[in-house]
Coordinates of C-alpha atoms in Angstrom, one line a residue:
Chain I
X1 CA 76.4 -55.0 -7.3
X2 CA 77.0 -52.6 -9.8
X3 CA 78.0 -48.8 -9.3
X4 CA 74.4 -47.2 -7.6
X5 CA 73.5 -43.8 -9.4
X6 CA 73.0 -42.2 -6.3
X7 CA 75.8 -42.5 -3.7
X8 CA 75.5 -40.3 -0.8
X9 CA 77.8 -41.4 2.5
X10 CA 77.6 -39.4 5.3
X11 CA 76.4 -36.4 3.9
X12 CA 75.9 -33.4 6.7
X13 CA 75.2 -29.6 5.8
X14 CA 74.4 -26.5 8.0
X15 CA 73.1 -23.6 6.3
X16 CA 75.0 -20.5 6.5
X17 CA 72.8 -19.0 9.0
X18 CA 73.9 -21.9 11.4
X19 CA 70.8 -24.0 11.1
X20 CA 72.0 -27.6 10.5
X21 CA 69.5 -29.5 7.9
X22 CA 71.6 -33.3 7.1
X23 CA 73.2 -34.9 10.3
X24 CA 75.4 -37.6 8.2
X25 CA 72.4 -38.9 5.5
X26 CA 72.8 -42.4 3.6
X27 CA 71.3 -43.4 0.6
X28 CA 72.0 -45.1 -2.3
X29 CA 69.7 -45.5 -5.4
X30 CA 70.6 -48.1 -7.9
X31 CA 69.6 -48.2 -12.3
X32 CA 66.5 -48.6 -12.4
X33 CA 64.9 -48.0 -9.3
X34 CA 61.9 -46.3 -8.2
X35 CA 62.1 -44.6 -4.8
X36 CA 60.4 -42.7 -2.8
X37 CA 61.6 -39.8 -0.3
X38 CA 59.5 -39.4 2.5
X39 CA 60.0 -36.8 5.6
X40 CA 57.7 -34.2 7.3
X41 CA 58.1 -31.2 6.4
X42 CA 61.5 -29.7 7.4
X43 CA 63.2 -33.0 7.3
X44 CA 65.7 -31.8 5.0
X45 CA 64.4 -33.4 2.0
X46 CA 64.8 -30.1 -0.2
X47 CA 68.7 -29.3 0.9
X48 CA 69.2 -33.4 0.1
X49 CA 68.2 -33.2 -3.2
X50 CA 69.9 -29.6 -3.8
X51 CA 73.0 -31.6 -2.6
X52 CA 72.5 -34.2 -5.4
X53 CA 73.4 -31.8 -8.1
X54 CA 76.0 -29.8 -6.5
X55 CA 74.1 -26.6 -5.9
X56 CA 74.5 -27.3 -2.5
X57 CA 78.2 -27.7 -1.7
X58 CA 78.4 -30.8 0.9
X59 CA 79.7 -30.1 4.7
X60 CA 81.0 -33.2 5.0
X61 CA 80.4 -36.8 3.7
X62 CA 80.2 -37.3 -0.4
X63 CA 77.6 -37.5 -2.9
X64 CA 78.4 -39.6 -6.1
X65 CA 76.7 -40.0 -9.3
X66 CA 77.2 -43.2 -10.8
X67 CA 80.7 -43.1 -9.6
X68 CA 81.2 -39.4 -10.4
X69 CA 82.0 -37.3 -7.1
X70 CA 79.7 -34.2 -7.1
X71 CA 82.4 -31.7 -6.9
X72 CA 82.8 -28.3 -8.8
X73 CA 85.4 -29.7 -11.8
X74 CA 82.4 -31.4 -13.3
X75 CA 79.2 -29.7 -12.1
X76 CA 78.3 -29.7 -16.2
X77 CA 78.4 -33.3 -16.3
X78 CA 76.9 -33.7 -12.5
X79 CA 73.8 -31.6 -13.6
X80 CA 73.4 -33.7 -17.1
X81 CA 73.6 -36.6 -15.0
X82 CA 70.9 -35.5 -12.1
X83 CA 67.9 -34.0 -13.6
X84 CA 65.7 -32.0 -11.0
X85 CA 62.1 -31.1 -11.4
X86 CA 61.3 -28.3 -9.1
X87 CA 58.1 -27.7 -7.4
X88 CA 56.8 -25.1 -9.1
X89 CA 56.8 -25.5 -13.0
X90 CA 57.0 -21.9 -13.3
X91 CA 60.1 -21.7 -11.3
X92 CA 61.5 -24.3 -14.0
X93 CA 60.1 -22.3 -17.1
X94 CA 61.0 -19.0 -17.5
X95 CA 61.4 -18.7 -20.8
X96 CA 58.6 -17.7 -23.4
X97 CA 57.8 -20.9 -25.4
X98 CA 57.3 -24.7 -24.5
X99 CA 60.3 -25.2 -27.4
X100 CA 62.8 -22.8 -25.6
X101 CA 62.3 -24.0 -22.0
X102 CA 63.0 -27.5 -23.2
X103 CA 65.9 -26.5 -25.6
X104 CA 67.8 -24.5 -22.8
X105 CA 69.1 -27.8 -20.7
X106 CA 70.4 -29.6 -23.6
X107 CA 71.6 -26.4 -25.0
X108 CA 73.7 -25.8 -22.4
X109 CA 74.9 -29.4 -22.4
X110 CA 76.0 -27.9 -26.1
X111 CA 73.7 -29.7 -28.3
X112 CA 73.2 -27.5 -31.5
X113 CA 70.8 -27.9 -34.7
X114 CA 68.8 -30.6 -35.4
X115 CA 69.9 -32.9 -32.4
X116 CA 68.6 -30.2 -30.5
X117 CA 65.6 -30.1 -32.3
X118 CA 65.3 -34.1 -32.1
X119 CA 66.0 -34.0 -28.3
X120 CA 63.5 -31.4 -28.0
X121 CA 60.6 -33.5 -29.4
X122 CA 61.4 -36.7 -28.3
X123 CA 61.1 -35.2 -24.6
X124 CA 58.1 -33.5 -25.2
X125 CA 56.6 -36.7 -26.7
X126 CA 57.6 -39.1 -23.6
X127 CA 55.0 -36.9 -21.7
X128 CA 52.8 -36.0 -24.1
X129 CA 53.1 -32.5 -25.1
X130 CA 54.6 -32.3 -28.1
X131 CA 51.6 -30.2 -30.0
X132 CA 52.2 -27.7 -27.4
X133 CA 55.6 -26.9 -28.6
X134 CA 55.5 -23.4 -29.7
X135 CA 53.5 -22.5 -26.9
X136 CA 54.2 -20.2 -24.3
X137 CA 54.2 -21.9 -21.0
X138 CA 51.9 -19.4 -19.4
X139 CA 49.1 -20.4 -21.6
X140 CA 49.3 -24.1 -20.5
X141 CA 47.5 -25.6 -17.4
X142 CA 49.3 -26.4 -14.0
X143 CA 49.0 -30.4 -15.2
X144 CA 50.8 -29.5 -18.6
X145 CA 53.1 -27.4 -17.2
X146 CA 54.3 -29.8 -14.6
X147 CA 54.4 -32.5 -17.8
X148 CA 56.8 -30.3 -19.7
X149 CA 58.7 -29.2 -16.5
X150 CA 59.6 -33.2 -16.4
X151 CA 60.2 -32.6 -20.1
X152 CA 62.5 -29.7 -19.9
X153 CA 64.8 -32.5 -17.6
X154 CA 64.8 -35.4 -19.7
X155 CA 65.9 -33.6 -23.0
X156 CA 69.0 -33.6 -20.9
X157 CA 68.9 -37.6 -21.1
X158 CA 69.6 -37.7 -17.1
X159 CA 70.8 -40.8 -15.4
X160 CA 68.6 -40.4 -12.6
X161 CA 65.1 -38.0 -12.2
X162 CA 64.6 -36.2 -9.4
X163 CA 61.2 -34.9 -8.8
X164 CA 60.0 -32.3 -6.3
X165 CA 56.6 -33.0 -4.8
X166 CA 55.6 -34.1 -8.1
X167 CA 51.7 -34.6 -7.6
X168 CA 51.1 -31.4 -5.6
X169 CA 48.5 -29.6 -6.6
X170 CA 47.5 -31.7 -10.0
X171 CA 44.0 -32.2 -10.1
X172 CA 43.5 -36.2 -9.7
X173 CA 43.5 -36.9 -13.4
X174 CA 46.5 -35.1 -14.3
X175 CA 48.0 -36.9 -11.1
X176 CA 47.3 -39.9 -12.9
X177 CA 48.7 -38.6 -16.3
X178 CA 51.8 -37.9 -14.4
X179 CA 52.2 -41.1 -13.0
X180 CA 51.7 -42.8 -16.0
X181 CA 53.8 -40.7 -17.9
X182 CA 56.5 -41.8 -15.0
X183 CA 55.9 -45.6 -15.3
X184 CA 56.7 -45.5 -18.7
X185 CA 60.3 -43.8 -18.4
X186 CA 62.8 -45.8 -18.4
X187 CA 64.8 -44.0 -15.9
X188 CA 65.6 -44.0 -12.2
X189 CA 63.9 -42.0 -10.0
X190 CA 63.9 -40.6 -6.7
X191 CA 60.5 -39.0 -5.7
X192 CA 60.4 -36.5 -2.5
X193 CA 56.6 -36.9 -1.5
X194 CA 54.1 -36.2 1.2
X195 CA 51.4 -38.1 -1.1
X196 CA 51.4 -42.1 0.1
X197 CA 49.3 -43.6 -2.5
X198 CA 51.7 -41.5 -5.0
X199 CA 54.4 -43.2 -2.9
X200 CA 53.1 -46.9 -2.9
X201 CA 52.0 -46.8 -6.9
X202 CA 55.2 -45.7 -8.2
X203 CA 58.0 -46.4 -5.9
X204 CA 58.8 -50.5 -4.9
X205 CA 61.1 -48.9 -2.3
X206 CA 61.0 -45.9 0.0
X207 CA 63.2 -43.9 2.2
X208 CA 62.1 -41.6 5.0
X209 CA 64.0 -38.7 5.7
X210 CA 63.4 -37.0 9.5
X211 CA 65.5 -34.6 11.3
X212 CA 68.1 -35.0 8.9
X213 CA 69.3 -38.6 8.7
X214 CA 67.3 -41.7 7.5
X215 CA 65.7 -43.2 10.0
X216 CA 64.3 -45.9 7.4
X217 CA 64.9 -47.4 4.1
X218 CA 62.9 -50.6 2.6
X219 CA 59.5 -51.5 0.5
X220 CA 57.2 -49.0 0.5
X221 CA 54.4 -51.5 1.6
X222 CA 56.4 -52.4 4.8
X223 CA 57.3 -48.8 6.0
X224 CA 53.7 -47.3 5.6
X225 CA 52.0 -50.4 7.2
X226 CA 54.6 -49.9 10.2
X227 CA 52.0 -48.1 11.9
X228 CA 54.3 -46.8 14.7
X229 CA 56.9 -46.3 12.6
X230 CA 55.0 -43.5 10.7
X231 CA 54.0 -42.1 13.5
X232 CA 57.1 -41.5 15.2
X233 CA 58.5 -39.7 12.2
X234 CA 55.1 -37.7 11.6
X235 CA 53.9 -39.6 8.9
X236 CA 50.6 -40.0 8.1
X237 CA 48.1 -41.9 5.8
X238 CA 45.2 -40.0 3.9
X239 CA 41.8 -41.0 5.3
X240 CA 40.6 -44.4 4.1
X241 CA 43.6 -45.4 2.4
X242 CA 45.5 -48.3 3.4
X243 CA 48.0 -50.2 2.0
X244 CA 47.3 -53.6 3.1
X245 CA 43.6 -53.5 1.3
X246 CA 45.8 -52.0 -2.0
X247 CA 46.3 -54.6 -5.4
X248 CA 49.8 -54.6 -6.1
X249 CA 51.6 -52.0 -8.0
X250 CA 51.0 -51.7 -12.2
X251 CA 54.0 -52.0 -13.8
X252 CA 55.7 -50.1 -16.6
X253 CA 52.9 -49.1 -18.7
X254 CA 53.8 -49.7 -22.4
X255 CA 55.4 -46.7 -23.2
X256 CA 54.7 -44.4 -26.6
X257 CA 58.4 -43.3 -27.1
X258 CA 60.3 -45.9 -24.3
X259 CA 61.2 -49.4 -24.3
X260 CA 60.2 -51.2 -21.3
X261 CA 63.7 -51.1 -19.3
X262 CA 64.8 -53.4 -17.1
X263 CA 63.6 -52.9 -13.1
X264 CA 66.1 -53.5 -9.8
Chain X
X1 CA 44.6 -20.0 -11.8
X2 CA 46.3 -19.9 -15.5
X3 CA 46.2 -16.7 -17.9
X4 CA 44.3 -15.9 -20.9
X5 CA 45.6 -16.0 -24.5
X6 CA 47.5 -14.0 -25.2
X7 CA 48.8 -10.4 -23.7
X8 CA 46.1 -7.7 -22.8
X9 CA 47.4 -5.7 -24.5
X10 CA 47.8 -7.0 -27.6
X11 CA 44.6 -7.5 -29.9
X12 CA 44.8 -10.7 -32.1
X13 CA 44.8 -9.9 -35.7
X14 CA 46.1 -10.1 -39.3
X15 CA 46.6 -6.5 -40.8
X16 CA 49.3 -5.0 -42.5
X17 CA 50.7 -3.6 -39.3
X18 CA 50.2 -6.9 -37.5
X19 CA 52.6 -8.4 -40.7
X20 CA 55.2 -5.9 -40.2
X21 CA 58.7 -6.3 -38.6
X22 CA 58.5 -5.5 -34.9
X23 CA 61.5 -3.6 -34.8
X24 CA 60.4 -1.9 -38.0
X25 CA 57.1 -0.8 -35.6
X26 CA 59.6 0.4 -32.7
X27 CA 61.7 2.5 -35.3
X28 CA 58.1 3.9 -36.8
X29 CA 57.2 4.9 -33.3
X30 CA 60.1 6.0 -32.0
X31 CA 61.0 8.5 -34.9
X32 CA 57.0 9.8 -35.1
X33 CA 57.6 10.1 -31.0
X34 CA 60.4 12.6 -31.7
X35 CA 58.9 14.8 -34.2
X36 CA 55.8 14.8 -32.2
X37 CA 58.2 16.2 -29.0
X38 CA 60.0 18.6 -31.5
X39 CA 57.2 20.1 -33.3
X40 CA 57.1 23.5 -31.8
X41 CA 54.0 25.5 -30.1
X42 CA 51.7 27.0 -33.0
X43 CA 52.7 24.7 -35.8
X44 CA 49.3 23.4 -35.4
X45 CA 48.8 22.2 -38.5
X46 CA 51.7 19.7 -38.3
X47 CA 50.2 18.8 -35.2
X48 CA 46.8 18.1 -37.3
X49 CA 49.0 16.3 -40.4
X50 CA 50.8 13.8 -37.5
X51 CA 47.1 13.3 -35.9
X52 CA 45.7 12.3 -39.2
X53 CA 48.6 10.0 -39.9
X54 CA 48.4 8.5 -36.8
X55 CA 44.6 8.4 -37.0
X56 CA 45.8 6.3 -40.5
X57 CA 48.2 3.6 -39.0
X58 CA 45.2 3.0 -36.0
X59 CA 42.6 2.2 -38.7
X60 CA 44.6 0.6 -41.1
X61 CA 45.4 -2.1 -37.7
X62 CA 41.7 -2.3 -37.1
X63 CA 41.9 -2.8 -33.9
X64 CA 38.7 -1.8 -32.7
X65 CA 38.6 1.9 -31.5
X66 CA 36.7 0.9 -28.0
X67 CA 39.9 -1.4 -27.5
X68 CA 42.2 1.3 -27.2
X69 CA 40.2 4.1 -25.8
X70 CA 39.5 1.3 -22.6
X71 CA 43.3 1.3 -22.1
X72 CA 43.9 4.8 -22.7
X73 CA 43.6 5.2 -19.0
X74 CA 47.1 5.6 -17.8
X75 CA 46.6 8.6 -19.6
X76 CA 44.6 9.8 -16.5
X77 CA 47.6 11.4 -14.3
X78 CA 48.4 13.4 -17.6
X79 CA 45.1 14.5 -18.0
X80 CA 45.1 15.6 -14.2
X81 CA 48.1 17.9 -14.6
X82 CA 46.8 19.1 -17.8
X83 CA 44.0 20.5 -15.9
X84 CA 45.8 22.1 -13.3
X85 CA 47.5 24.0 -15.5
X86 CA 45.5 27.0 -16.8
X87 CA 45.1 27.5 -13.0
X88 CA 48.7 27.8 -11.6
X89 CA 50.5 29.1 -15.0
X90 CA 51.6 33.1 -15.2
X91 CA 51.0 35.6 -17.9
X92 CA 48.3 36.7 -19.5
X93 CA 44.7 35.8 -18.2
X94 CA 41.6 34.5 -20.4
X95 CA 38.4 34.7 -19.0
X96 CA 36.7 31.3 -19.5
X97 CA 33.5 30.7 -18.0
X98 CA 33.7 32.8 -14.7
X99 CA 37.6 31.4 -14.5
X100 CA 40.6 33.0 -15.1
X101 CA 43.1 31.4 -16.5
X102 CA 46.5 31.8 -17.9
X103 CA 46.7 31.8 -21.7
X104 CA 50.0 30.1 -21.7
X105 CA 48.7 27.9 -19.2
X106 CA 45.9 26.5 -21.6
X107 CA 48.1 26.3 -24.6
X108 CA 50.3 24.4 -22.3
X109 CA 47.2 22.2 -21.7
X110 CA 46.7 21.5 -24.7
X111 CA 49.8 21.1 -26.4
X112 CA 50.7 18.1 -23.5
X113 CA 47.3 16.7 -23.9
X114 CA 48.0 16.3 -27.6
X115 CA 52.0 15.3 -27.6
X116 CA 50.7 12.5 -24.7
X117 CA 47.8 11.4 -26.4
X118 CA 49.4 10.7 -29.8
X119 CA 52.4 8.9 -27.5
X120 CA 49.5 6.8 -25.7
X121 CA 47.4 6.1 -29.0
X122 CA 50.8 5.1 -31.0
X123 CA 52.2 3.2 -28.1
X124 CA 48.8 1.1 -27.7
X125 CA 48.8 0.7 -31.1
X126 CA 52.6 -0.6 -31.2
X127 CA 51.8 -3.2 -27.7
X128 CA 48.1 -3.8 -29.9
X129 CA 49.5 -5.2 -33.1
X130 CA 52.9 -6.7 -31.6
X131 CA 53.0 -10.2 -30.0
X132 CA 55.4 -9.5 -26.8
X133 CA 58.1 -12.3 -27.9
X134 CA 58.1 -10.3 -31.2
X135 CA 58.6 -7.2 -29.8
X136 CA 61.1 -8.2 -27.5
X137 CA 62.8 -10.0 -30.8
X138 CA 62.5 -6.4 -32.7
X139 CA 64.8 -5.1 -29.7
X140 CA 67.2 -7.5 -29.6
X141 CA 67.6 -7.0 -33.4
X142 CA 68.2 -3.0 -32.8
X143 CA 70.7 -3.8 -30.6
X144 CA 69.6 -3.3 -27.2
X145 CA 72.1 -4.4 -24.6
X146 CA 71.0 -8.0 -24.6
X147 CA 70.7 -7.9 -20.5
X148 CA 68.0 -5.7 -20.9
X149 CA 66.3 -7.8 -23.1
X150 CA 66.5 -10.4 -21.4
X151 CA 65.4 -8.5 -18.2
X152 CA 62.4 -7.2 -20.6
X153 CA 61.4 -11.0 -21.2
X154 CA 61.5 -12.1 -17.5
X155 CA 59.0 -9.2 -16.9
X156 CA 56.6 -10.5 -19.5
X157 CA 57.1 -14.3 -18.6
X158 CA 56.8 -13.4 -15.1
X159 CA 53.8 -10.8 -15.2
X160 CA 51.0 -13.2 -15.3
X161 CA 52.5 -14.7 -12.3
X162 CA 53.5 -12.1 -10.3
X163 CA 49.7 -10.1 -11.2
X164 CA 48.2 -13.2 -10.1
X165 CA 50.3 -13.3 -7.3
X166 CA 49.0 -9.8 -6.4
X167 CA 45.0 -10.8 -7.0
X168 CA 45.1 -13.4 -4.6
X169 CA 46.8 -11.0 -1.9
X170 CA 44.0 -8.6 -2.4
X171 CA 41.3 -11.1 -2.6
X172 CA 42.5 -12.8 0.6
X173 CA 42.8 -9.2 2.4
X174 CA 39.2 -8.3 1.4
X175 CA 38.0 -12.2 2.5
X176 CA 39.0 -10.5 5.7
X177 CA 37.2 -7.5 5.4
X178 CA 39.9 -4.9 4.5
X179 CA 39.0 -2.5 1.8
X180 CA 41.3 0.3 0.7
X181 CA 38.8 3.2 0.9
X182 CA 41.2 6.4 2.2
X183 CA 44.6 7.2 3.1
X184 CA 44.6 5.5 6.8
X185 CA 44.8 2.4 4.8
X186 CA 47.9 2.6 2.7
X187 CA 50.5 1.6 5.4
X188 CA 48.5 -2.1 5.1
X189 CA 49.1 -2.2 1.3
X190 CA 52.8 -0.7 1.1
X191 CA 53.0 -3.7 3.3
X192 CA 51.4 -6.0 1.0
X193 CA 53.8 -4.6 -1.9
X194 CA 56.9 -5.3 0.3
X195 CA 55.2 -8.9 0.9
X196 CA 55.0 -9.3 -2.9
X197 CA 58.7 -7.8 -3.7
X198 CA 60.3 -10.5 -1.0
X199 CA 58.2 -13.3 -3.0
X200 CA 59.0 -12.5 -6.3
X201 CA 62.6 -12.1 -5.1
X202 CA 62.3 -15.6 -3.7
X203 CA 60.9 -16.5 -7.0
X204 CA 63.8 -15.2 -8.5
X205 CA 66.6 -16.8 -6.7
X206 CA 63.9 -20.4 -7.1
X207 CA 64.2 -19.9 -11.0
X208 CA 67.9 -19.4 -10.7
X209 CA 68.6 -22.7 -8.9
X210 CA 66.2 -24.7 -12.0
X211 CA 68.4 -22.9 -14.3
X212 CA 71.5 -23.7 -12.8
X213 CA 70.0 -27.5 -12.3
X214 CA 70.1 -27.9 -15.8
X215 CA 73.4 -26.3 -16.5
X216 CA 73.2 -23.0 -16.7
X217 CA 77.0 -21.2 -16.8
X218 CA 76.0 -18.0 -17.6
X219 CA 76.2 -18.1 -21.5
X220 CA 72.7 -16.8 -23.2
X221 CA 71.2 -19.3 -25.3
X222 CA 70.1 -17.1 -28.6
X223 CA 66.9 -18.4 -30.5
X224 CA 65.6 -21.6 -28.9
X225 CA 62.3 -20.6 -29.9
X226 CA 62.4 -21.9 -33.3
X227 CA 64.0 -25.5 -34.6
X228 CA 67.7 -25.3 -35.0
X229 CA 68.4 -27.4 -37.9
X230 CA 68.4 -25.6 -41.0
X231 CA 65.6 -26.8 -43.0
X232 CA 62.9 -28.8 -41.0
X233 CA 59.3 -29.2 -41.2
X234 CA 57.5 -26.0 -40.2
X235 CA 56.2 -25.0 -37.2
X236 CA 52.9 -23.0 -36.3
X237 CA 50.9 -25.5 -34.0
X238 CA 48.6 -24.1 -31.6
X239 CA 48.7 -21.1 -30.7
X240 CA 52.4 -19.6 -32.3
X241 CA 51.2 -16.6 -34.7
X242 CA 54.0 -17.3 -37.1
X243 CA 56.5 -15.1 -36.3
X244 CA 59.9 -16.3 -37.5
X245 CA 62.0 -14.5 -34.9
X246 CA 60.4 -15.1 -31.5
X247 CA 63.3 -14.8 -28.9
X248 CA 64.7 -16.6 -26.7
X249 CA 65.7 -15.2 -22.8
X250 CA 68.2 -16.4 -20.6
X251 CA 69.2 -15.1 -17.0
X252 CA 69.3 -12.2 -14.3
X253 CA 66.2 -13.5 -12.2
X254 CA 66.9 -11.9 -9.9
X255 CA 66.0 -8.4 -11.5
X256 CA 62.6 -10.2 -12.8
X257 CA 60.6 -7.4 -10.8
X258 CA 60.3 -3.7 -11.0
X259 CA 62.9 -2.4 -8.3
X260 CA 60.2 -1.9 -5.3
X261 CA 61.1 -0.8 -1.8
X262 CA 62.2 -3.4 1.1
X263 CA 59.4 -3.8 4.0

């Protein structure tokens, strides 16, 4: 099989205030894939995914990008690599227009003049908010911030998204946007989420994360129907949803701005 | 949640003042601020020739009148100490009404109530007919330490978020039947302002880590707010008012907040 995008081995961290959050974690994601990241809260999902960029320095065990060790010689190419959407969109845009929150990754990757400007739109097209460019992000809604949050990462043409609770607190048509938007990139993705139907749309495979190791990797259908599995690693289904009465999957929507890419 | 259009303190508009230069506008004021602070006591017909020309620049923005009078409240603690005064000055005493007062007192009065009001009036005026990104633009381009600027744009990225922030602290304290009526109850909001510096501290260090996710090293990107290439097609969608030199703002997150004090 070919080099995953994700490699982490063994990966254990404390914090400096002693608390230990990864007891020797894992996980490898390969091109292509979909996966989701699953944990009650205070698994150590957060710390896992600050360790996949290197802002997190490791404690022991590795973490490899597509064959790239995260280490500090090449934390530039690490975070071009590994594209993180935080939480919060207005944690990820602080800057005063739509245009300048998008531009600063890529800038930084030292894209200058109208590459910038082409990276710049083509992100803001893949989700659908390039007539907002000039705005400032304040004046957009929560959905369309979190939309150009995702933007502000892929004008940094990253190997591998990583999203943050990425339907938390959308409204359920701009959850729906989102995921859309998602289907339609053709890029892998690892998705740390509480919501299951989220989970079971987007993601062929998930992971759960619990007391800092995973306790269980497969398809998303099998772990949440593993009734006692979810409930030994406090994991729960919203009420009335269940998996086993669910239509498969969509696929990759036809994308505006993407090819189809290949899946697996 | 979400925040209106625009700045509250800016009116939207298309006069000659809105046109100008920001930093132009920040020279303009600062220069009439410092003959206004030099003119000395009974000159008072400078005093009338820089009210009229003030009274000039505020029509010629037409910004309505009732707009800047409603903000011309944080003139209040000025107004206060103007009052006071006649009362507490020495000298020579004026009988006014049954009171006496100190006639170097009351020119005091009114000399501070007139240098304060034309710095409020030109001051609204300047925030009135300047979008914030331009402003902040006009400073970098008069030279101000660019760390500063970029403090100045964290504070108006992050005001909407941090005043929000606030609201729903106070809405959530009265939900629970706490109203600050008198003194007793100020120990419950210092600790509410503590509360809100330790957030937007956290908020701080959380913007930090997105900016170093994407590659932040410390270097200040300059002017991502407009294309890059040369010549391309224009810009001016939504809601941009057209001003060719809207800024760009880079790091110190940390110092997003006014320095407040630790809980």
């Amino acid at each position: 099989m070919s080099t995953p995008v994700l490699d982490v081995r063994g990966l254990a961290y404390a914090y400096p205030d002693g608390h230990q959050a990864l007891f020797g974690v894992d996980l490898h994601v390969h091109r292509g894939e979909r996966v989701a990241l699953l944990g009650p809260n205070g698994a150590g999902k957060t710390t896992l995914v600050l360790h996949l960029n290197g802002i997190l320095a490791a404690g022991a065990g590795t973490v490899a990008v597509s064959g790239l060790p995260v280490a500090k010689e090449h934390l530039q190419e690490i975070r071009r690599r590994v594209g993180v959407v935080f939480q919060d969109p207005d944690d990820q845009l602080f800057l005063g227009s739509v245009r300048a929150d998008v531009a600063f990754g890529p800038h930084n990757l030292g894209l200058r003049g109208a590459e910038l400007d082409a990276r710049v739109m083509t992100a803001l097209e893949q989700v659908g908010m390039a007539e907002h460019v000039d705005r400032p992000p304040h004046h957009l809604s929560f959905g369309q911030r979190r939309r150009v949050a995702v933007a502000t990462v892929l004008a940094m043409q990253p190997e591998v998204l990583v999203l943050d609770e990425p339907s938390s607190n959308l409204d359920p048509a701009s959850r729906r946007e989102l995921a859309d938007i998602l289907r339609s990139l053709d890029v892998t993705v690892l998705m740390v989420t509480h919501d299951m139907p989220y989970a079971l749309e987007l993601c062929e495979r998930s992971v759960i994360l619990h007391d800092g190791t995973i306790v269980a990797d497969g398809s998303t259908r099998d772990l949440l129907t593993d009734d006692a599995l979810m409930a030994r690693h406090r994991l729960e289904l919203p009420y009335g949803f269940d998996p086993r009465t669910v239509g498969p999957a969509p696929g990759r929507a036809p994308a505006p701005a993407a090819p189809a890419g290949p899946t697996g | 949640m979400g925040a209106g259009h625009g700045h509250r303190l800016h009116f939207h508009g298309h006069s000659a003042l809105h046109r100008a230069a920001a930093h132009h506008k920040v020279l303009a004021l600062l220069g009439f601020m410092l003959v206004v602070v030099a003119t000395p006591r009974g000159w008072w017909w400078a005093y009338l020739a820089e009210g009229v020309l003030l009274g000039g620049v505020v029509l010629a923005s037409r910004v309505p009148l009732g707009f800047l009078a409603r903000r011309m409240v944080v003139e209040t603690p000025v107004l206060v100490f103007a009052a006071l005064l006649p009362l507490i000055a020495h000298g020579e005493r004026v009988d006014v009404l049954g009171l006496s007062l100190s006639r170097s007192g009351l020119e005091g009065a009114a000399l501070l109530l007139v240098k304060a009001t034309f710095g409020v009036v030109a001051g609204l005026t300047l925030a009135a007919t300047t979008e914030p990104q331009a402003l902040l633009a006009g400073l970098a381009r008069l030279r101000l330490p660019h760390q500063l600027v970029q403090i100045a744009a964290f504070m108006v990225r992050y005001l909407d978020v941090v005043t929000d922030e606030m609201r729903r602290m106070r809405v959530a304290r009265e939900a629970r039947g706490f109203t600050a009526r008198d003194p007793r109850h100020w120990g419950v909001l210092a600790r509410s302002v503590g509360a809100l510096f330790i957030r937007s501290y956290e908020r701080g260090e959380r913007v930090h880590l997105a900016m170093l996710a994407r590659g932040y090293d410390g270097r200040i990107p300059l002017d991502l707010d407009r294309p890059q290439a040369p010549a391309v097609a224009p810009r001016g969608h939504g809601h941009a008012h057209g001003h060719a030199h809207e800024h760009a703002a880079a790091p110190v997150p940390a110092l997003l907040t006014a320095p407040a004090e630790h809980a």
